[in-house]
Coordinates of C-alpha atoms in Angstrom, one line a residue:
M1 CA 134.5 15.6 37.1
K2 CA 136.6 16.2 40.2
W3 CA 140.2 15.0 39.8
E4 CA 140.5 14.0 43.4
A5 CA 137.5 11.7 43.0
I6 CA 139.0 9.5 40.2
F7 CA 141.0 7.2 42.4
S8 CA 139.0 7.7 45.6
E9 CA 137.8 4.0 45.6
V10 CA 141.3 2.6 45.3
P11 CA 142.3 1.4 48.8
D12 CA 145.6 2.6 50.3
F13 CA 147.5 -0.6 51.2
R14 CA 150.0 1.3 53.4
A15 CA 149.5 0.9 57.1
E16 CA 147.9 3.8 58.8
N17 CA 150.6 3.9 61.5
I18 CA 153.3 4.5 59.0
F19 CA 154.2 8.1 58.2
K20 CA 153.3 8.7 54.6
L21 CA 155.2 11.4 52.7
H22 CA 152.9 11.2 49.7
L23 CA 149.2 10.8 49.2
L24 CA 148.1 7.8 47.2
N25 CA 145.8 9.9 45.0
D26 CA 148.8 12.2 44.2
I27 CA 150.9 9.3 43.1
L28 CA 148.2 7.8 40.9
M29 CA 147.2 11.1 39.3
L30 CA 150.9 12.0 38.7
S31 CA 151.4 8.6 37.1
L32 CA 148.3 8.9 34.9
C33 CA 149.2 12.4 33.6
A34 CA 152.8 11.3 33.0
T35 CA 151.7 8.2 31.1
L36 CA 149.3 10.1 28.9
S37 CA 152.2 12.5 28.1
G38 CA 154.4 9.6 26.9
A39 CA 156.2 8.4 30.1
D40 CA 157.2 4.7 29.8
S41 CA 158.8 4.1 33.2
D42 CA 158.7 5.1 36.8
E43 CA 161.9 7.1 36.3
E44 CA 160.2 9.1 33.5
I45 CA 157.1 9.6 35.7
E46 CA 159.3 11.2 38.3
T47 CA 161.1 13.4 35.7
Y48 CA 157.7 14.5 34.3
G49 CA 156.6 15.4 37.8
K50 CA 159.6 17.5 38.6
E51 CA 159.3 19.3 35.3
K52 CA 155.5 19.9 35.6
E53 CA 155.3 20.4 39.4
F54 CA 153.9 23.9 39.1
F55 CA 151.1 22.7 36.9
L56 CA 150.4 19.6 39.0
R57 CA 150.0 21.7 42.1
S58 CA 147.0 23.3 40.6
F59 CA 145.0 20.1 41.3
L60 CA 147.2 17.9 43.5
I61 CA 148.3 18.5 47.1
L62 CA 151.9 17.1 46.9
P63 CA 152.7 17.9 50.6
N64 CA 156.3 16.7 50.2
G65 CA 156.9 17.4 46.5
I66 CA 157.2 14.8 43.7
P67 CA 157.6 11.2 44.9
S68 CA 160.7 9.3 43.8
H69 CA 160.6 6.6 41.2
D70 CA 161.3 4.1 43.9
T71 CA 158.1 5.2 45.8
I72 CA 156.1 5.0 42.5
T73 CA 157.4 1.5 41.8
R74 CA 156.5 0.3 45.3
V75 CA 153.0 1.7 45.1
F76 CA 152.2 0.0 41.8
R77 CA 153.7 -3.3 43.0
H78 CA 151.3 -3.6 45.9
L79 CA 148.3 -1.6 44.5
D80 CA 144.9 -3.2 44.2
K81 CA 145.1 -3.5 40.4
D82 CA 141.4 -4.5 39.9
K83 CA 140.1 -1.5 41.8
F84 CA 142.6 0.7 39.9
A85 CA 141.4 -0.7 36.6
E86 CA 137.7 -0.2 37.6
C87 CA 138.4 3.5 38.3
L88 CA 140.1 4.1 35.0
H89 CA 137.3 2.3 33.1
K90 CA 134.6 4.3 35.0
Y91 CA 136.1 7.7 34.2
S92 CA 137.3 7.0 30.7
R93 CA 133.7 6.1 29.9
E94 CA 132.7 9.7 30.8
L95 CA 134.9 11.0 27.9
L96 CA 133.0 8.8 25.5
D97 CA 129.7 10.1 26.5
F98 CA 130.4 13.3 24.7
F99 CA 130.2 11.4 21.4
D100 CA 127.1 10.1 19.6
E101 CA 129.2 7.5 17.8
Y102 CA 132.8 6.3 18.2
H103 CA 135.1 3.6 16.9
I104 CA 136.4 0.7 19.0
S105 CA 139.1 -1.5 17.6
I106 CA 139.5 -5.0 19.2
D107 CA 142.8 -6.8 18.6
G108 CA 145.1 -9.3 20.2
K109 CA 148.9 -9.1 20.5
V110 CA 151.3 -11.7 21.9
C111 CA 153.6 -10.2 24.6
R112 CA 157.2 -10.2 23.7
A113 CA 159.5 -12.9 25.3
T114 CA 156.5 -14.9 26.7
N115 CA 156.7 -17.7 24.1
P116 CA 157.9 -20.9 25.9
G117 CA 160.8 -22.5 24.1
G118 CA 160.5 -20.1 21.2
K119 CA 157.1 -21.5 20.1
K120 CA 155.3 -19.0 17.9
K121 CA 151.8 -19.5 19.3
G122 CA 152.5 -20.3 22.9
G123 CA 153.0 -16.8 24.4
I124 CA 150.7 -14.7 26.5
C125 CA 148.2 -12.8 24.3
I126 CA 146.5 -9.6 25.4
I127 CA 143.2 -8.7 23.8
T128 CA 142.6 -4.9 23.9
A129 CA 139.5 -2.8 23.2
W130 CA 140.8 0.6 22.0
A131 CA 138.7 3.7 21.5
C132 CA 140.5 5.1 18.4
E133 CA 139.6 8.8 18.3
Q134 CA 140.0 9.2 22.1
Q135 CA 143.1 7.0 22.3
L136 CA 141.7 5.2 25.3
C137 CA 142.0 1.6 26.4
L138 CA 138.5 0.5 27.4
G139 CA 139.4 -3.0 28.5
Q140 CA 141.9 -5.8 28.2
L141 CA 141.8 -9.6 28.6
K142 CA 144.7 -12.0 28.9
T143 CA 144.7 -15.4 27.3
S144 CA 147.3 -18.1 27.5
E145 CA 147.8 -18.5 23.8
K146 CA 147.1 -16.5 20.5
S147 CA 144.9 -19.4 19.5
N148 CA 142.5 -18.6 22.4
E149 CA 141.9 -15.1 21.0
K150 CA 138.7 -16.1 19.1
S151 CA 137.0 -17.5 22.2
S152 CA 138.1 -14.6 24.4
I153 CA 136.8 -11.8 22.3
P154 CA 133.1 -12.3 23.3
A155 CA 134.1 -12.2 27.0
L156 CA 135.8 -8.8 26.4
I157 CA 132.8 -7.4 24.5
E158 CA 130.5 -8.5 27.3
E159 CA 132.4 -6.3 29.7
L160 CA 132.1 -3.2 27.5
D161 CA 129.3 -0.6 27.0
I162 CA 129.3 -0.4 23.2
K163 CA 126.0 1.3 22.6
N164 CA 126.3 3.5 19.4
A165 CA 129.9 2.3 18.9
V166 CA 131.3 0.9 15.7
I167 CA 133.3 -2.2 16.6
S168 CA 136.1 -3.4 14.2
I169 CA 137.8 -6.8 14.6
D170 CA 140.1 -8.7 12.3
A171 CA 139.2 -12.0 10.7
I172 CA 139.8 -14.1 13.8
G173 CA 136.8 -12.4 15.4
N174 CA 134.5 -12.9 12.5
S175 CA 131.7 -15.1 13.7
P176 CA 127.9 -15.0 13.9
V177 CA 128.2 -15.2 17.7
V178 CA 130.3 -12.0 17.9
A179 CA 128.1 -10.2 15.4
E180 CA 124.9 -11.0 17.3
Q181 CA 126.5 -10.1 20.6
I182 CA 127.4 -6.6 19.2
I183 CA 123.9 -6.1 17.9
D184 CA 122.3 -7.2 21.2
K185 CA 124.4 -4.6 22.9
E186 CA 123.2 -1.9 20.5
G187 CA 126.5 -1.5 18.6
D188 CA 127.5 -1.8 15.0
Y189 CA 130.3 -3.9 13.6
I190 CA 133.0 -4.1 10.8
L191 CA 134.4 -7.6 10.6
S192 CA 137.2 -8.6 8.3
L193 CA 137.1 -11.7 6.1
K194 CA 139.7 -14.1 4.8
K195 CA 139.4 -16.3 1.7
N196 CA 139.5 -19.4 3.8
Q197 CA 136.1 -18.4 5.3
K198 CA 134.4 -19.7 2.3
K199 CA 130.8 -19.7 3.6
L200 CA 131.0 -16.0 4.5
T201 CA 132.8 -14.9 1.3
K202 CA 130.1 -16.4 -0.9
K203 CA 127.4 -14.3 0.7

């Protein structure tokens, strides 16, 4: 894998006639490396870059040094997020190809402070497919409410290549539809049960 190729398909939104101090690929690769190292903000990405500049120059160009956190913020605000996500998904998949089998956990979490009027079930829910051993997010789907998680899980699975993977989902995703979908895509499943799922617990 060539590092410079990872984000080559992400279009640069900046006008060609504007003098650019920093290459888009450098900004994105710096941000990726910093995030994987635990950076949680654009300020921390900039700090990481300055501390690791010697290492980063071994595979990045950095014609004008490390971009400021303001530059990083501006880039991600206007970036084509769909293309960016496609590139991450494409190259994260290469890491999984080294394994004959791997574990993917699918779970939904309600985003903090998104509940209208303090209602418990009204917040934005993000469903995530997480490759556990590799610590990679393989896909995410946003739903308007936690209650929509069950109907959204099949849509997320449909977007994933799960051949030879073991998929684990909590009780909300336990349904014949999900099980058959995983089998059809050549994966295996571990689905949780609750006592109120009487028909399944009797089998």
